Amino acid sequence: MPVLSGFLNAKLGKMWKAGEQLLPTSVWMLSTYQQGALALELPELIQLVKLVWKSKHSLQGTKRKGISESEEALPTTLPLRTEAVPFIHTRMSTANSGEIGTKKKVKRLLSFQRYFHASRLLRGIVPQTSLHLLDGDYLGQASHMLSKVGTWSFDMFLFDRLTNGNSLVTLLCHLFNVHGLIEHFQLDMVKLHRFLVTVQEDYHSQNPYHNAMHAADVTQAMHCYLKEPKLARFLTPLETFLALMAAAAHDVDHPGVNQPFLIKTKHHLASLYQNVSVLENHHWRSTVGMLRESGLLSHLPVEMTQVIEQQLGSLILATDISRQNEFLGRFKSHLDNDDLCLQDADHRHFMLQIALKCADICNPCRVWGMSKQWGERVCEEFYRQGDVERQFDLEISPMCNQQTDSVPGIQIGFITYIVEPLFNEWTRFTESSVLTESMMCHLRNNKVKWRGLLHKQHHNGEENEQLSEVS
Ligand SMILES: [Zn+2]
């Protein structure tokens, strides 16, 4: 019997429901929004594609739930994790795979989501869950939000709900339009849409954190950074295209566990990439595969697509957090020596790498309500990994033990050692732009709030100890 069969049968594939709050009343009371504004903004061809999907969908008798219908069912707190584990597809083998120092052995953890769902579109299978369809009632509200897509307070949780979980596709279509990329690169809208749907679907919706909404959030942040006065005037359309594409795809097919987990469970991708930036290499290669499959760039010269693929890789690989010091050191050195020359393409590329790194870890710089949700989600994902490690007698990874690693503690460490050092340098680069000042203000406030929660937890813990001693 495969070692993990019970684990697979009982638990894999459970959908995690986010603990979003209900929609604010003010949003529902908006009566002045323009119905169809977004639809008018997207090319007619896309509308045609939507209609085709819609008719197919209704023929199949599948009812898509609107927000108002599912509102009552939405939990207001994070769900219990007893039934939830990372969605790592495992193909068990009884063949010897070597000792990994455990009583129970995880034999082999094979491929992620993509290999099970690859080429669905090419095989002519209609996707069931991620159609780019906006219910009419929410179209106007989503459109209203898109008109403010460049503001730092943009609420991706709300936007994702208004777009029925299609935040990534909707956002990217919009941003490609806004930046004039469709026209500039003569992109085929059907191919673009198909590519974006494939990317969105390759994110694991059951991951609390590394899902398509995180990708959309990073892309929105990237859009804000691309508008920074220090950077914006130097960027070429190709660089804008690369920056948005890399942000959208930077975590695609993330399994919800980290690289050390893949290495210690001898995942084939770990050996494929020789234990170096395993996940990031996979995100990049998956993106390239989807790009080629979609034919989105097939009309461009081969040399150009090669450059695009290579630079996408360079950007995505920069998000490997274990390379933080390498990038931070170089960034500091440029700022200390005042030798960043943004007329130089290599320097611009480096700044796009830095911008993507900032966008990827900018959660603590958002307003508290959103920042807290992201913080809880990422810890939830860590804890799930810890649960699997505990279950299979693997050493529990740092920050993955819910019994000893608290959310506020993890967040304060993350802010202190990762976020602040990078954003302090970003502040120098942008010369304290309006956006940067706002982000740093949130960052300081959020750290204070996490500290308050940590203090409260300690206090409650001590009280409980005293109570148990008395009893
Ligand atoms: Zn990410």
Coordinates of C-alpha atoms and ligand atoms in Angstrom, one line a residue:
M1 CA 0.0 0.0 0.0
P2 CA 1.3 3.4 -0.8
V3 CA 2.4 5.2 2.4
L4 CA 0.2 8.3 1.8
S5 CA -2.9 6.8 0.3
G6 CA -5.1 7.5 3.3
F7 CA -3.8 11.0 3.4
L8 CA -4.5 11.5 -0.3
N9 CA -8.0 10.0 -0.2
A10 CA -9.2 11.8 2.8
K11 CA -7.9 15.2 2.5
L12 CA -6.5 16.3 -0.9
G13 CA -8.5 18.6 -3.0
K14 CA -10.5 20.2 -0.2
M15 CA -11.2 23.7 -1.1
W16 CA -10.2 26.3 1.4
K17 CA -12.7 29.0 1.9
A18 CA -11.2 32.4 2.6
G19 CA -12.1 34.2 5.7
E20 CA -13.1 37.4 3.9
Q21 CA -15.3 39.9 5.5
L22 CA -18.7 40.5 4.0
L23 CA -18.9 43.2 1.4
P24 CA -19.0 46.7 2.9
T25 CA -22.5 48.2 2.8
S26 CA -21.1 51.2 1.1
V27 CA -20.1 49.2 -1.9
W28 CA -23.5 47.6 -2.2
M29 CA -25.2 51.0 -2.0
L30 CA -23.3 52.3 -4.9
S31 CA -26.0 53.3 -7.3
T32 CA -24.1 55.5 -9.7
Y33 CA -21.8 53.0 -11.2
Q34 CA -21.8 52.6 -14.9
Q35 CA -23.2 49.2 -16.0
G36 CA -21.0 47.8 -18.7
A37 CA -18.2 50.3 -18.4
L38 CA -15.6 47.5 -18.2
A39 CA -17.2 45.7 -21.0
L40 CA -16.9 48.7 -23.2
E41 CA -13.3 49.0 -22.3
L42 CA -12.5 45.5 -23.4
P43 CA -12.4 44.8 -27.1
E44 CA -15.6 43.4 -28.6
L45 CA -13.8 40.1 -29.4
I46 CA -13.5 39.3 -25.8
Q47 CA -17.2 40.0 -25.3
L48 CA -17.8 37.5 -28.0
V49 CA -15.6 34.9 -26.3
K50 CA -17.4 35.5 -23.1
L51 CA -20.8 35.0 -24.7
V52 CA -19.6 31.7 -26.2
W53 CA -18.3 30.5 -22.9
K54 CA -21.5 31.7 -21.2
S55 CA -23.7 29.8 -23.6
K56 CA -21.6 26.6 -23.2
H57 CA -21.7 27.1 -19.5
S58 CA -25.4 27.5 -19.2
L59 CA -26.0 24.6 -21.6
Q60 CA -24.1 22.5 -19.1
G61 CA -26.5 23.5 -16.5
T62 CA -23.8 24.8 -14.2
K63 CA -25.0 27.6 -12.0
R64 CA -22.4 30.1 -11.1
K65 CA -23.0 31.4 -7.7
G66 CA -23.2 35.2 -7.4
I67 CA -21.8 37.0 -4.4
S68 CA -25.2 37.8 -2.9
E69 CA -26.2 34.1 -3.1
S70 CA -23.0 32.9 -1.3
E71 CA -22.8 35.8 1.1
E72 CA -24.4 33.9 3.9
A73 CA -22.1 31.0 3.5
L74 CA -19.0 33.0 3.8
P75 CA -17.1 32.4 7.0
T76 CA -16.0 35.5 8.9
T77 CA -13.0 33.8 10.5
L78 CA -10.3 31.5 9.2
P79 CA -11.6 28.0 8.9
L80 CA -10.3 25.1 10.9
R81 CA -7.4 23.4 9.2
T82 CA -8.1 19.8 10.3
E83 CA -9.3 18.9 6.8
A84 CA -6.9 21.0 4.9
V85 CA -3.4 20.2 3.5
P86 CA -1.4 21.6 0.6
F87 CA -2.6 20.4 -2.7
I88 CA 0.5 18.5 -3.7
H89 CA -0.3 15.8 -6.2
T90 CA 1.4 12.7 -5.0
R91 CA 2.0 9.6 -7.0
M92 CA 3.1 7.0 -4.5
S93 CA 5.5 4.4 -5.4
T94 CA 6.5 1.4 -3.3
A95 CA 9.9 1.4 -5.0
N96 CA 12.9 2.2 -2.8
S97 CA 13.5 5.9 -2.8
G98 CA 16.2 6.0 -0.1
E99 CA 16.1 7.0 3.5
I100 CA 15.1 10.4 4.5
G101 CA 15.5 10.0 8.2
T102 CA 11.8 9.4 8.9
K103 CA 9.9 6.5 10.4
K104 CA 7.2 6.8 7.8
K105 CA 8.7 7.6 4.4
V106 CA 7.3 10.0 1.9
K107 CA 8.2 8.0 -1.1
R108 CA 8.0 10.5 -3.9
L109 CA 6.1 13.6 -4.3
L110 CA 5.6 14.2 -7.9
S111 CA 4.2 16.9 -10.1
F112 CA 1.9 19.8 -9.2
Q113 CA -1.3 20.9 -10.6
R114 CA -0.2 21.7 -14.1
Y115 CA 0.7 18.2 -15.1
F116 CA -2.7 17.0 -14.3
H117 CA -4.5 19.8 -16.1
A118 CA -2.1 20.6 -18.8
S119 CA -3.4 21.5 -22.2
R120 CA -7.0 21.3 -21.3
L121 CA -7.8 24.1 -23.7
L122 CA -5.9 22.3 -26.4
R123 CA -7.7 19.1 -25.7
G124 CA -10.9 21.1 -26.1
I125 CA -12.1 20.7 -22.5
V126 CA -14.1 23.7 -21.3
P127 CA -12.8 24.9 -18.0
Q128 CA -15.5 24.9 -15.4
T129 CA -14.4 27.2 -12.7
S130 CA -12.3 30.1 -14.0
L131 CA -14.2 31.6 -16.8
H132 CA -13.7 35.3 -17.4
L133 CA -17.3 36.1 -16.8
L134 CA -18.5 39.0 -14.7
D135 CA -22.0 38.7 -13.5
G136 CA -23.9 41.8 -14.6
D137 CA -24.6 43.0 -11.1
Y138 CA -20.9 43.2 -10.3
L139 CA -19.6 44.3 -13.6
G140 CA -20.1 47.9 -12.8
Q141 CA -18.5 47.6 -9.3
A142 CA -15.5 45.8 -10.7
S143 CA -15.2 48.4 -13.4
H144 CA -15.5 51.2 -10.8
M145 CA -12.6 49.5 -8.9
L146 CA -10.5 49.2 -12.0
S147 CA -10.7 53.0 -12.5
K148 CA -8.7 53.2 -9.2
V149 CA -6.3 50.3 -10.0
G150 CA -3.3 52.5 -9.5
T151 CA -4.1 53.4 -5.9
W152 CA -2.4 51.7 -3.0
S153 CA -5.6 51.1 -1.1
F154 CA -6.9 48.9 -3.9
D155 CA -8.7 46.0 -2.2
M156 CA -7.8 42.8 -4.1
F157 CA -10.0 40.7 -1.8
L158 CA -13.1 42.7 -2.8
F159 CA -12.0 42.8 -6.4
D160 CA -11.6 39.0 -6.6
R161 CA -15.1 38.5 -5.2
L162 CA -16.6 41.1 -7.6
T163 CA -15.0 39.2 -10.5
N164 CA -16.1 35.8 -9.3
G165 CA -12.5 34.7 -8.6
N166 CA -11.2 36.1 -11.9
S167 CA -9.2 38.9 -10.5
L168 CA -6.0 38.0 -12.3
V169 CA -7.5 37.7 -15.8
T170 CA -9.6 40.8 -15.4
L171 CA -6.8 42.9 -13.9
L172 CA -4.2 41.8 -16.6
C173 CA -6.6 42.5 -19.5
H174 CA -7.3 45.9 -18.1
L175 CA -3.6 46.7 -17.4
F176 CA -2.5 45.5 -20.8
N177 CA -5.1 47.9 -22.3
V178 CA -4.1 50.8 -20.0
H179 CA -0.4 50.5 -20.9
G180 CA -1.2 50.2 -24.6
L181 CA 0.6 46.8 -24.8
I182 CA -2.1 45.1 -26.9
E183 CA -1.7 47.7 -29.6
H184 CA 2.0 48.0 -29.3
F185 CA 2.7 44.3 -29.6
Q186 CA -0.3 43.6 -31.9
L187 CA -1.5 40.9 -29.4
D188 CA -4.3 38.6 -30.4
M189 CA -7.0 39.2 -27.7
V190 CA -8.3 35.6 -27.9
K191 CA -4.8 34.2 -27.4
L192 CA -4.1 36.7 -24.6
H193 CA -7.3 35.8 -22.8
R194 CA -6.6 32.1 -23.2
F195 CA -3.1 32.5 -21.9
L196 CA -4.3 34.5 -18.9
V197 CA -7.0 32.0 -18.1
T198 CA -4.4 29.2 -18.2
V199 CA -2.1 31.1 -15.9
Q200 CA -4.9 31.8 -13.4
E201 CA -6.1 28.2 -13.5
D202 CA -2.6 27.0 -12.8
Y203 CA -2.5 28.7 -9.5
H204 CA -3.9 26.5 -6.7
S205 CA -7.1 28.0 -5.5
Q206 CA -6.9 25.9 -2.3
N207 CA -3.6 27.6 -1.2
P208 CA -4.5 30.2 1.4
Y209 CA -1.7 32.4 0.2
H210 CA 0.0 31.4 -3.0
N211 CA -3.0 31.5 -5.2
A212 CA -4.2 33.7 -8.2
M213 CA -5.3 36.4 -5.9
H214 CA -1.8 36.9 -4.5
A215 CA -0.6 37.0 -8.1
A216 CA -3.2 39.7 -8.9
D217 CA -2.2 41.6 -5.8
V218 CA 1.5 41.5 -6.7
T219 CA 0.6 42.6 -10.3
Q220 CA -1.4 45.6 -8.9
A221 CA 1.5 46.6 -6.7
M222 CA 3.9 46.3 -9.7
H223 CA 1.6 48.5 -11.7
C224 CA 1.8 51.1 -8.9
Y225 CA 5.7 50.8 -8.9
L226 CA 5.9 51.2 -12.6
K227 CA 4.2 54.6 -12.2
E228 CA 6.9 55.8 -9.8
P229 CA 8.3 59.0 -11.3
K230 CA 11.9 57.8 -10.8
L231 CA 11.2 54.7 -13.0
A232 CA 8.3 55.4 -15.3
R233 CA 9.9 57.8 -17.8
F234 CA 12.6 55.3 -18.7
L235 CA 10.6 52.2 -19.2
T236 CA 10.0 50.8 -22.7
P237 CA 6.8 49.0 -23.6
L238 CA 8.7 45.7 -23.6
E239 CA 9.9 46.3 -20.0
T240 CA 6.3 47.1 -18.9
F241 CA 5.1 44.0 -20.6
L242 CA 7.8 41.9 -18.9
A243 CA 7.1 43.4 -15.5
L244 CA 3.4 42.8 -15.6
M245 CA 3.8 39.3 -17.0
A246 CA 6.4 38.3 -14.5
A247 CA 4.3 39.6 -11.6
A248 CA 1.2 37.7 -12.8
A249 CA 3.1 34.4 -13.3
H250 CA 5.7 34.6 -10.6
D251 CA 4.2 31.9 -8.4
V252 CA 2.2 29.9 -10.9
D253 CA 1.6 26.3 -9.9
H254 CA 2.9 27.0 -6.4
P255 CA 2.3 23.8 -4.4
G256 CA 1.8 25.5 -1.0
V257 CA 5.0 24.1 0.4
N258 CA 8.5 25.6 0.4
Q259 CA 11.8 24.5 -1.3
P260 CA 13.2 22.7 1.8
F261 CA 10.1 20.6 1.9
L262 CA 10.5 19.6 -1.7
I263 CA 14.2 18.8 -1.1
K264 CA 13.6 16.7 1.9
T265 CA 10.8 14.8 0.3
K266 CA 12.9 14.2 -2.8
H267 CA 10.5 15.9 -5.1
H268 CA 11.6 15.3 -8.7
L269 CA 11.6 19.1 -9.4
A270 CA 14.2 19.5 -6.6
S271 CA 16.6 17.2 -8.4
L272 CA 15.7 18.7 -11.8
Y273 CA 16.7 22.1 -10.6
Q274 CA 19.5 20.8 -8.4
N275 CA 18.0 22.2 -5.3
V276 CA 18.5 25.8 -6.5
S277 CA 15.5 28.1 -6.8
V278 CA 13.4 25.0 -7.3
L279 CA 10.0 26.7 -7.1
E280 CA 11.0 29.9 -9.0
N281 CA 12.5 27.8 -11.8
H282 CA 9.3 25.9 -12.0
H283 CA 7.2 29.0 -12.1
W284 CA 9.3 30.4 -14.9
R285 CA 9.4 27.2 -16.9
S286 CA 5.6 26.7 -16.5
T287 CA 5.1 30.3 -17.7
V288 CA 7.2 29.7 -20.8
G289 CA 5.4 26.5 -21.5
M290 CA 2.0 28.3 -21.3
L291 CA 3.3 31.2 -23.4
R292 CA 4.4 28.8 -26.2
E293 CA 1.2 26.8 -25.9
S294 CA -1.0 29.9 -26.2
G295 CA 0.8 31.1 -29.3
L296 CA 0.5 34.6 -27.8
L297 CA 3.9 35.7 -29.1
S298 CA 4.1 33.5 -32.1
H299 CA 3.9 36.5 -34.5
L300 CA 7.0 38.1 -33.0
P301 CA 10.5 37.5 -34.2
V302 CA 12.1 34.4 -32.6
E303 CA 15.0 36.5 -31.2
M304 CA 12.5 38.7 -29.5
T305 CA 10.6 35.8 -27.9
Q306 CA 13.8 34.3 -26.7
V307 CA 14.7 37.6 -25.0
I308 CA 11.2 37.7 -23.5
E309 CA 11.5 34.2 -22.1
Q310 CA 14.9 34.8 -20.7
Q311 CA 14.1 38.1 -19.1
L312 CA 10.9 36.7 -17.6
G313 CA 13.1 34.0 -16.0
S314 CA 15.5 36.6 -14.7
L315 CA 12.6 38.5 -13.1
I316 CA 10.8 35.5 -11.6
L317 CA 14.0 34.0 -10.3
A318 CA 14.7 37.3 -8.4
T319 CA 11.7 36.5 -6.2
D320 CA 13.6 33.7 -4.5
I321 CA 13.8 35.0 -1.0
S322 CA 17.0 33.1 -0.3
R323 CA 18.7 35.5 -2.7
Q324 CA 17.5 38.5 -0.8
N325 CA 20.9 39.5 0.5
E326 CA 22.5 39.3 -3.0
F327 CA 19.9 41.7 -4.4
L328 CA 19.8 43.9 -1.3
G329 CA 23.6 44.3 -1.3
R330 CA 23.7 45.3 -4.9
F331 CA 20.8 47.7 -4.5
K332 CA 22.5 49.3 -1.5
S333 CA 25.8 49.6 -3.3
H334 CA 24.2 51.3 -6.3
L335 CA 22.5 53.8 -4.0
D336 CA 25.6 54.4 -1.9
N337 CA 27.6 55.0 -5.0
D338 CA 24.8 56.9 -6.7
D339 CA 25.6 55.1 -9.9
L340 CA 22.2 53.8 -11.0
C341 CA 21.8 54.9 -14.6
L342 CA 18.3 54.2 -15.8
Q343 CA 19.2 55.0 -19.4
D344 CA 21.1 51.7 -19.2
A345 CA 18.9 48.7 -20.0
D346 CA 20.7 46.4 -17.5
H347 CA 20.1 48.9 -14.7
R348 CA 16.4 49.2 -15.6
H349 CA 16.2 45.4 -15.6
F350 CA 17.8 45.3 -12.2
M351 CA 15.3 47.9 -10.9
L352 CA 12.4 45.8 -12.3
Q353 CA 13.8 42.8 -10.4
I354 CA 13.8 45.0 -7.2
A355 CA 10.3 46.3 -8.0
L356 CA 9.0 42.7 -8.4
K357 CA 10.7 41.7 -5.1
C358 CA 9.1 44.7 -3.4
A359 CA 5.7 43.9 -4.9
D360 CA 6.0 40.3 -3.8
I361 CA 6.5 41.1 -0.2
C362 CA 4.5 44.3 0.1
N363 CA 1.7 42.9 2.1
P364 CA 2.9 44.5 5.4
C365 CA 2.9 47.8 3.6
R366 CA -0.9 47.7 2.9
V367 CA -3.6 49.1 5.1
W368 CA -4.0 47.0 8.3
G369 CA -7.2 45.2 7.3
M370 CA -5.7 43.8 4.2
S371 CA -2.2 43.4 5.6
K372 CA -3.6 41.3 8.5
Q373 CA -5.5 39.0 6.1
W374 CA -2.5 38.4 4.0
G375 CA -0.4 37.7 7.1
E376 CA -2.9 35.2 8.4
R377 CA -3.1 33.5 5.1
V378 CA 0.6 33.0 4.6
C379 CA 0.9 31.6 8.2
E380 CA -2.0 29.3 7.5
E381 CA -0.1 27.9 4.5
F382 CA 3.0 27.5 6.7
Y383 CA 1.0 25.7 9.3
R384 CA -0.5 23.3 6.8
Q385 CA 3.0 22.4 5.7
G386 CA 3.9 21.9 9.4
D387 CA 0.9 19.6 9.7
V388 CA 2.0 17.4 6.9
E389 CA 5.6 17.3 8.2
R390 CA 4.3 16.3 11.7
Q391 CA 2.0 13.7 10.2
F392 CA 5.0 12.0 8.4
D393 CA 7.5 12.5 11.1
L394 CA 9.5 15.0 9.1
E395 CA 11.3 17.8 11.0
I396 CA 8.9 20.7 11.2
S397 CA 10.2 23.6 9.2
P398 CA 10.8 27.0 10.8
M399 CA 7.6 29.1 11.1
C400 CA 5.5 26.0 10.3
N401 CA 4.7 24.9 13.8
Q402 CA 1.4 26.3 14.9
Q403 CA 2.0 25.3 18.5
T404 CA 5.1 27.4 18.8
D405 CA 5.1 29.9 16.0
S406 CA 2.4 32.6 16.3
V407 CA 1.1 34.7 13.5
P408 CA 2.2 38.0 15.1
G409 CA 5.6 36.6 15.9
I410 CA 6.1 35.4 12.3
Q411 CA 4.9 38.7 10.9
I412 CA 7.2 40.8 13.2
G413 CA 10.2 38.7 12.1
F414 CA 9.3 39.0 8.5
I415 CA 8.9 42.7 8.7
T416 CA 12.1 43.2 10.7
Y417 CA 14.4 41.0 8.7
I418 CA 13.0 41.0 5.2
V419 CA 10.5 43.8 4.5
E420 CA 12.0 46.8 6.3
P421 CA 15.6 46.3 4.9
L422 CA 14.3 46.2 1.3
F423 CA 11.8 49.0 1.6
N424 CA 14.3 51.2 3.4
E425 CA 16.4 51.0 0.2
W426 CA 13.3 51.4 -2.0
T427 CA 12.6 54.6 0.0
R428 CA 16.1 55.9 -0.9
F429 CA 15.6 55.0 -4.6
T430 CA 12.2 56.7 -4.9
E431 CA 13.4 59.7 -2.8
S432 CA 10.5 59.2 -0.5
S433 CA 7.8 59.4 -3.1
V434 CA 4.2 59.9 -2.0
L435 CA 3.5 56.2 -2.5
T436 CA 6.6 55.1 -0.6
E437 CA 5.8 57.4 2.3
S438 CA 2.3 55.9 2.5
M439 CA 3.7 52.4 2.4
M440 CA 6.3 53.0 5.1
C441 CA 3.6 54.6 7.3
H442 CA 1.4 51.5 7.0
L443 CA 4.5 49.3 7.6
R444 CA 5.3 51.1 10.9
N445 CA 1.6 51.0 12.0
N446 CA 1.2 47.4 11.1
K447 CA 4.3 46.4 13.0
V448 CA 3.0 48.2 16.1
K449 CA -0.4 46.4 15.6
W450 CA 1.3 42.9 15.4
R451 CA 3.4 43.8 18.5
G452 CA 0.2 44.6 20.3
L453 CA -1.3 41.3 19.3
L454 CA 1.8 39.4 20.3
H455 CA 1.8 41.1 23.7
K456 CA -1.9 40.2 24.1
Q457 CA -1.2 36.6 23.3
H458 CA 1.6 36.4 25.8
H459 CA -0.6 38.0 28.4
N460 CA -3.4 35.6 27.7
G461 CA -0.9 32.7 27.8
E462 CA 0.4 33.7 31.2
E463 CA -3.1 34.1 32.5
N464 CA -4.1 30.7 31.4
E465 CA -0.9 29.2 33.0
Q466 CA -1.8 30.9 36.3
L467 CA -5.4 29.6 36.1
S468 CA -4.3 26.1 35.5
E469 CA -1.8 26.3 38.4
V470 CA -4.7 27.5 40.7
S471 CA -7.0 24.8 39.6
Ligands
ZN1 ZN 4.7 35.6 -4.5

